[in-house]
Amino acid sequence: MTGNAANDPQNEQNPLLERGVLPPFDRILPEHVVPAVRHILKQEGERFTALEALPAGSEWELVAGLQAIDYEIHRTWGPVGHLLGVRNSPELREAYESVQSEVVDFSLRLGQSEQVHAALQRIRNDSGWSDLSPARQRLIALRLKDAQHSGVGLPEEQRARFNEIARDSSKLYTEFSNHVLDATKAFTLDLTDPGDLEGLPDSAKALAAQSYAQAHPDQQPPATAEAGPWRVTLDLPAYFPFMQHAKKREIREKLHRAYITRASSGDTDNQELIVKILKYRKEQAGLLGFGSWAELSLDSKMADSVADVERLQTELLEASLPAARTELGELEELAAKLGHSGRLQAWDIAFYAERLREERFQFTDEELRAYFPMPRVLDGLFALVQQLFGIRVRAADGEAPIWNDDVRYFVIEEPANTENGSAGDPESWQPIASFYLDPYSRPADKRGGAWMGDCIGRRRTAPGPQGLELPVAYLICNGSPPVGDRPSLLSFREVETLFHEFGHGLQHMLTRVDDADVAGSNGVEWDAVELPSQFMENWCYHRPTLMGMTAHVESGEPMPDDLFERVRDSRSFRAAWQMLRQLNFGLIDMALHHSFDPAGDQSVFELQAEMEERTALIDRLPEDRFLCSFTHIFAGGYSAGYYSYKWAEVLSADAFGAFEEALEKVAAVEAGEGAPSGDSLPNTVVEIGRRFRETVLAQGGSRHPMDVFVDFRGRRPTTEALLRHSGLKSAA
């Protein structure tokens, strides 16, 4: 227990108030949420009142107190929000929503405290400012900006309106996300005719049969992959293989239409919520003196202005459009050869793209999947980061309470005494972080997508090893689950997703910063936060890494060399099309939050259609309501920030270029035989890996990301590497 929780009968034995090393996920129930959250808000509210009363000269004591408050709130409220994403239930939703506005109010009270703001300004204006470490300067600068964005400078009437908007918006975001989860879960397509699944790979049939059997546990005989019945859902591990492989065009069309109209009707309709959210954001930005929500958003990002973002998007768009038109022509030619007549529609693209990939590179998605059992992929990933970053990942299943039997727990270790990059003793390993891995799709109670979450951040509370709290991450994926006795067999895209989320986790877990505000990903500008995650994806095309994480599910043999070459050659396959897709999302997001008037005559879907005219090369369906499930910008952190994926991809591709250059030099020494094929990375590459760790991963938000990047790369980034990886020529 913390504070005087034990004196309150309601809070006795409340697991959300325990402060063990890890949250007791096996004992947290919905009924614990309301009493625990109200207790911690009361307790920390009293602490905050005392902090506000501190006299001048106690500024750093105040900052430490604020960080302690953040910690206590996060340790109670954080697990609740996490469980809402991975173990959703009506009871948990009700409990969450019961206290959500109280949490928002408390956050606003912290951000709008004039006493705190004045104390932070005294630190900023003090003559000793220049003597502070970069981390401490960033900490204060970020807290001052957060206060400004929280409305600290608003007059009383405007502040009251600002707070009302903040409370209502928080509820709308949660409602939006819940609607998407419910709408995705509500759609099912049960099939009994084997002909309806013609073309589908065996793994997809097995998953569909397992899905049906789980929904009908008493049916005899039970569903089988061979005989059915089968259930197809809008959950990506089920939906995407069907769109790629099913020959029945009318069923693909039905699934596609269901997918793009999720959460746009009935009890899960998000259309009105979108308009409300946009109106609130426009008004809130105006109250703070910004011309649009996009301008407010960019005030705390790397990009200096909307014009900066538009320049990047235009450069990439001009480089992508000609190649994307060529790619579409290739699909149309193949489709006609295979008997398709008429224009290709949205539900045809993935199907014929897969046929073209199979024809051009002579492998199927199913053939690849057989080489990627989840346990082997994890072994390969962990071997890579051990070589690159000098860390060891140890399985620690059973050492942490978990929320689902599929969840695994791991500890990251490094040789003792390696703080600040020193060599350390390789014979003596010490823990420096840990993480949960929740790898599989559970459409009944887990939201879609993949993400890294902050369970516990690194922070120092006292000198010495005992005063350092180690970071803990959540790594959440929605990969293909095991079917029957077979382990999870990952698609290549699911392998990339795992590497992506692990990259986020590395920045959280390998930080050397002790100030919680700027440790790990904290304090990193949003348009730079994808750098380490997208960087890690590049290793999926590195021969020793890929070969080291493959083992055929039946033979145990690694992927053959010629198959690897074909996979690597396919890297830029339809890259221009994918580039346009991401740019389309970014353009729509920026337009909605900068130039669009939610109170005007134009609907959000008309704006969507207008933006897609710049990027879409096939007919758009008038009923397309994709925005109703665009959780990234309406329920996540990417509003007026979706461009960040491409902005950070420029950084990540350029960063990986340093490794490519080193590998090319080694290859030249080895008589031009290509990159080394052994299990170990060359020493020059390992040295660059250590530098990447000590800059991008270790420094986190303690310095501006451009300064950190330049420290690693020796110069500012360019788009050359990204365009090269995508098989595109520079627009310049």
mmCIF file of N, CA and C in Angstrom, residues 88-156:
data_model
loop_
_atom_site.group_PDB
_atom_site.id
_atom_site.type_symbol
_atom_site.label_atom_id
_atom_site.label_comp_id
_atom_site.label_asym_id
_atom_site.label_seq_id
_atom_site.Cartn_x
_atom_site.Cartn_y
_atom_site.Cartn_z
ATOM 1 N N ASN A 88 -10.394 -5.772 -22.413
ATOM 2 C CA ASN A 88 -11.556 -4.896 -22.362
ATOM 3 C C ASN A 88 -12.796 -5.673 -21.932
ATOM 4 N N SER A 89 -13.663 -4.999 -21.179
ATOM 5 C CA SER A 89 -14.931 -5.600 -20.757
ATOM 6 C C SER A 89 -15.901 -4.478 -20.425
ATOM 7 N N PRO A 90 -17.200 -4.743 -20.463
ATOM 8 C CA PRO A 90 -18.171 -3.705 -20.092
ATOM 9 C C PRO A 90 -17.951 -3.172 -18.684
ATOM 10 N N GLU A 91 -17.585 -4.064 -17.760
ATOM 11 C CA GLU A 91 -17.377 -3.645 -16.370
ATOM 12 C C GLU A 91 -16.167 -2.720 -16.242
ATOM 13 N N LEU A 92 -15.094 -3.055 -16.965
ATOM 14 C CA LEU A 92 -13.899 -2.212 -16.904
ATOM 15 C C LEU A 92 -14.165 -0.864 -17.563
ATOM 16 N N ARG A 93 -14.888 -0.863 -18.662
ATOM 17 C CA ARG A 93 -15.235 0.405 -19.320
ATOM 18 C C ARG A 93 -16.009 1.309 -18.366
ATOM 19 N N GLU A 94 -17.000 0.744 -17.698
ATOM 20 C CA GLU A 94 -17.828 1.538 -16.790
ATOM 21 C C GLU A 94 -16.978 2.132 -15.674
ATOM 22 N N ALA A 95 -16.090 1.325 -15.110
ATOM 23 C CA ALA A 95 -15.229 1.815 -14.035
ATOM 24 C C ALA A 95 -14.288 2.904 -14.544
ATOM 25 N N TYR A 96 -13.707 2.681 -15.701
ATOM 26 C CA TYR A 96 -12.779 3.652 -16.292
ATOM 27 C C TYR A 96 -13.475 4.983 -16.529
ATOM 28 N N GLU A 97 -14.641 4.906 -17.144
ATOM 29 C CA GLU A 97 -15.360 6.133 -17.484
ATOM 30 C C GLU A 97 -15.898 6.847 -16.246
ATOM 31 N N SER A 98 -16.091 6.113 -15.145
ATOM 32 C CA SER A 98 -16.603 6.717 -13.915
ATOM 33 C C SER A 98 -15.626 7.721 -13.318
ATOM 34 N N VAL A 99 -14.331 7.481 -13.518
ATOM 35 C CA VAL A 99 -13.330 8.355 -12.894
ATOM 36 C C VAL A 99 -12.463 9.091 -13.919
ATOM 37 N N GLN A 100 -12.731 8.852 -15.204
ATOM 38 C CA GLN A 100 -11.891 9.462 -16.243
ATOM 39 C C GLN A 100 -11.863 10.981 -16.131
ATOM 40 N N SER A 101 -13.023 11.609 -15.946
ATOM 41 C CA SER A 101 -13.058 13.072 -15.879
ATOM 42 C C SER A 101 -12.334 13.584 -14.632
ATOM 43 N N GLU A 102 -12.338 12.818 -13.561
ATOM 44 C CA GLU A 102 -11.631 13.226 -12.352
ATOM 45 C C GLU A 102 -10.114 13.214 -12.577
ATOM 46 N N VAL A 103 -9.644 12.226 -13.338
ATOM 47 C CA VAL A 103 -8.216 12.176 -13.671
ATOM 48 C C VAL A 103 -7.845 13.354 -14.564
ATOM 49 N N VAL A 104 -8.689 13.658 -15.535
ATOM 50 C CA VAL A 104 -8.437 14.795 -16.423
ATOM 51 C C VAL A 104 -8.402 16.093 -15.611
ATOM 52 N N ASP A 105 -9.356 16.265 -14.697
ATOM 53 C CA ASP A 105 -9.397 17.473 -13.868
ATOM 54 C C ASP A 105 -8.116 17.619 -13.048
ATOM 55 N N PHE A 106 -7.636 16.510 -12.512
ATOM 56 C CA PHE A 106 -6.414 16.573 -11.709
ATOM 57 C C PHE A 106 -5.223 16.955 -12.583
ATOM 58 N N SER A 107 -5.166 16.385 -13.787
ATOM 59 C CA SER A 107 -4.084 16.727 -14.704
ATOM 60 C C SER A 107 -4.123 18.213 -15.057
ATOM 61 N N LEU A 108 -5.318 18.744 -15.279
ATOM 62 C CA LEU A 108 -5.456 20.167 -15.577
ATOM 63 C C LEU A 108 -5.039 21.026 -14.386
ATOM 64 N N ARG A 109 -5.381 20.580 -13.200
ATOM 65 C CA ARG A 109 -4.970 21.323 -12.001
ATOM 66 C C ARG A 109 -3.443 21.413 -11.937
ATOM 67 N N LEU A 110 -2.751 20.328 -12.244
ATOM 68 C CA LEU A 110 -1.293 20.351 -12.230
ATOM 69 C C LEU A 110 -0.754 21.303 -13.295
ATOM 70 N N GLY A 111 -1.297 21.186 -14.507
ATOM 71 C CA GLY A 111 -0.775 21.972 -15.618
ATOM 72 C C GLY A 111 -1.075 23.449 -15.521
ATOM 73 N N GLN A 112 -2.154 23.803 -14.825
ATOM 74 C CA GLN A 112 -2.585 25.196 -14.779
ATOM 75 C C GLN A 112 -2.201 25.912 -13.486
ATOM 76 N N SER A 113 -1.375 25.282 -12.686
ATOM 77 C CA SER A 113 -0.963 25.914 -11.432
ATOM 78 C C SER A 113 -0.043 27.105 -11.709
ATOM 79 N N GLU A 114 -0.495 28.284 -11.321
ATOM 80 C CA GLU A 114 0.321 29.479 -11.538
ATOM 81 C C GLU A 114 1.539 29.486 -10.630
ATOM 82 N N GLN A 115 1.397 28.901 -9.432
ATOM 83 C CA GLN A 115 2.541 28.824 -8.524
ATOM 84 C C GLN A 115 3.649 27.948 -9.113
ATOM 85 N N VAL A 116 3.243 26.802 -9.658
ATOM 86 C CA VAL A 116 4.235 25.912 -10.273
ATOM 87 C C VAL A 116 4.859 26.583 -11.491
ATOM 88 N N HIS A 117 4.031 27.203 -12.315
ATOM 89 C CA HIS A 117 4.546 27.855 -13.517
ATOM 90 C C HIS A 117 5.557 28.942 -13.158
ATOM 91 N N ALA A 118 5.262 29.700 -12.118
ATOM 92 C CA ALA A 118 6.186 30.756 -11.695
ATOM 93 C C ALA A 118 7.503 30.160 -11.205
ATOM 94 N N ALA A 119 7.428 29.027 -10.489
ATOM 95 C CA ALA A 119 8.648 28.375 -9.995
ATOM 96 C C ALA A 119 9.501 27.864 -11.159
ATOM 97 N N LEU A 120 8.849 27.294 -12.171
ATOM 98 C CA LEU A 120 9.583 26.814 -13.342
ATOM 99 C C LEU A 120 10.235 27.976 -14.086
ATOM 100 N N GLN A 121 9.538 29.088 -14.173
ATOM 101 C CA GLN A 121 10.116 30.260 -14.831
ATOM 102 C C GLN A 121 11.301 30.812 -14.049
ATOM 103 N N ARG A 122 11.239 30.724 -12.730
ATOM 104 C CA ARG A 122 12.383 31.189 -11.931
ATOM 105 C C ARG A 122 13.617 30.344 -12.235
ATOM 106 N N ILE A 123 13.420 29.043 -12.400
ATOM 107 C CA ILE A 123 14.559 28.188 -12.765
ATOM 108 C C ILE A 123 15.087 28.596 -14.139
ATOM 109 N N ARG A 124 14.147 28.805 -15.083
ATOM 110 C CA ARG A 124 14.545 29.132 -16.456
ATOM 111 C C ARG A 124 15.281 30.474 -16.523
ATOM 112 N N ASN A 125 14.918 31.412 -15.668
ATOM 113 C CA ASN A 125 15.508 32.748 -15.719
ATOM 114 C C ASN A 125 16.684 32.927 -14.764
ATOM 115 N N ASP A 126 16.989 31.907 -13.997
ATOM 116 C CA ASP A 126 18.062 32.016 -13.005
ATOM 117 C C ASP A 126 19.423 32.058 -13.705
ATOM 118 N N SER A 127 20.362 32.709 -13.058
ATOM 119 C CA SER A 127 21.704 32.833 -13.641
ATOM 120 C C SER A 127 22.401 31.483 -13.761
ATOM 121 N N GLY A 128 21.948 30.505 -13.008
ATOM 122 C CA GLY A 128 22.572 29.181 -13.071
ATOM 123 C C GLY A 128 22.005 28.284 -14.153
ATOM 124 N N TRP A 129 21.108 28.839 -14.989
ATOM 125 C CA TRP A 129 20.470 28.023 -16.032
ATOM 126 C C TRP A 129 21.498 27.362 -16.949
ATOM 127 N N SER A 130 22.489 28.128 -17.363
ATOM 128 C CA SER A 130 23.470 27.593 -18.314
ATOM 129 C C SER A 130 24.323 26.485 -17.714
ATOM 130 N N ASP A 131 24.354 26.398 -16.386
ATOM 131 C CA ASP A 131 25.152 25.355 -15.733
ATOM 132 C C ASP A 131 24.398 24.032 -15.615
ATOM 133 N N LEU A 132 23.091 24.062 -15.882
ATOM 134 C CA LEU A 132 22.314 22.834 -15.785
ATOM 135 C C LEU A 132 22.657 21.884 -16.924
ATOM 136 N N SER A 133 22.491 20.591 -16.686
ATOM 137 C CA SER A 133 22.708 19.599 -17.736
ATOM 138 C C SER A 133 21.658 19.769 -18.823
ATOM 139 N N PRO A 134 21.937 19.315 -20.053
ATOM 140 C CA PRO A 134 20.918 19.384 -21.103
ATOM 141 C C PRO A 134 19.618 18.702 -20.702
ATOM 142 N N ALA A 135 19.718 17.598 -19.969
ATOM 143 C CA ALA A 135 18.511 16.882 -19.540
ATOM 144 C C ALA A 135 17.663 17.748 -18.620
ATOM 145 N N ARG A 136 18.320 18.430 -17.679
ATOM 146 C CA ARG A 136 17.579 19.284 -16.755
ATOM 147 C C ARG A 136 16.965 20.486 -17.484
ATOM 148 N N GLN A 137 17.704 21.044 -18.423
ATOM 149 C CA GLN A 137 17.152 22.162 -19.191
ATOM 150 C C GLN A 137 15.938 21.713 -20.007
ATOM 151 N N ARG A 138 16.037 20.533 -20.628
ATOM 152 C CA ARG A 138 14.909 20.014 -21.403
ATOM 153 C C ARG A 138 13.712 19.763 -20.498
ATOM 154 N N LEU A 139 13.966 19.214 -19.322
ATOM 155 C CA LEU A 139 12.898 18.915 -18.372
ATOM 156 C C LEU A 139 12.086 20.175 -18.065
ATOM 157 N N ILE A 140 12.783 21.240 -17.742
ATOM 158 C CA ILE A 140 12.096 22.486 -17.387
ATOM 159 C C ILE A 140 11.396 23.080 -18.605
ATOM 160 N N ALA A 141 12.090 23.100 -19.749
ATOM 161 C CA ALA A 141 11.496 23.666 -20.961
ATOM 162 C C ALA A 141 10.226 22.917 -21.354
ATOM 163 N N LEU A 142 10.253 21.598 -21.241
ATOM 164 C CA LEU A 142 9.081 20.805 -21.606
ATOM 165 C C LEU A 142 7.931 21.016 -20.634
ATOM 166 N N ARG A 143 8.237 21.135 -19.355
ATOM 167 C CA ARG A 143 7.162 21.388 -18.374
ATOM 168 C C ARG A 143 6.551 22.773 -18.582
ATOM 169 N N LEU A 144 7.366 23.736 -18.933
ATOM 170 C CA LEU A 144 6.825 25.066 -19.219
ATOM 171 C C LEU A 144 5.913 25.033 -20.446
ATOM 172 N N LYS A 145 6.344 24.326 -21.492
ATOM 173 C CA LYS A 145 5.508 24.238 -22.695
ATOM 174 C C LYS A 145 4.226 23.483 -22.403
ATOM 175 N N ASP A 146 4.321 22.394 -21.631
ATOM 176 C CA ASP A 146 3.118 21.640 -21.266
ATOM 177 C C ASP A 146 2.141 22.526 -20.500
ATOM 178 N N ALA A 147 2.666 23.358 -19.631
ATOM 179 C CA ALA A 147 1.799 24.257 -18.868
ATOM 180 C C ALA A 147 1.094 25.240 -19.791
ATOM 181 N N GLN A 148 1.834 25.769 -20.748
ATOM 182 C CA GLN A 148 1.224 26.695 -21.707
ATOM 183 C C GLN A 148 0.131 25.997 -22.514
ATOM 184 N N HIS A 149 0.403 24.772 -22.934
ATOM 185 C CA HIS A 149 -0.576 24.017 -23.712
ATOM 186 C C HIS A 149 -1.735 23.529 -22.845
ATOM 187 N N SER A 150 -1.543 23.550 -21.538
ATOM 188 C CA SER A 150 -2.622 23.178 -20.615
ATOM 189 C C SER A 150 -3.493 24.363 -20.227
ATOM 190 N N GLY A 151 -3.132 25.555 -20.704
ATOM 191 C CA GLY A 151 -3.957 26.723 -20.449
ATOM 192 C C GLY A 151 -3.595 27.512 -19.218
ATOM 193 N N VAL A 152 -2.340 27.426 -18.773
ATOM 194 C CA VAL A 152 -1.963 28.119 -17.546
ATOM 195 C C VAL A 152 -2.140 29.636 -17.661
ATOM 196 N N GLY A 153 -1.999 30.174 -18.852
ATOM 197 C CA GLY A 153 -2.077 31.616 -19.003
ATOM 198 C C GLY A 153 -3.446 32.151 -19.357
ATOM 199 N N LEU A 154 -4.466 31.302 -19.354
ATOM 200 C CA LEU A 154 -5.796 31.741 -19.773
ATOM 201 C C LEU A 154 -6.528 32.481 -18.658
ATOM 202 N N PRO A 155 -7.319 33.484 -19.012
ATOM 203 C CA PRO A 155 -8.206 34.114 -18.020
ATOM 204 C C PRO A 155 -9.210 33.088 -17.497
ATOM 205 N N GLU A 156 -9.809 33.407 -16.353
ATOM 206 C CA GLU A 156 -10.648 32.425 -15.651
ATOM 207 C C GLU A 156 -11.770 31.867 -16.527
#
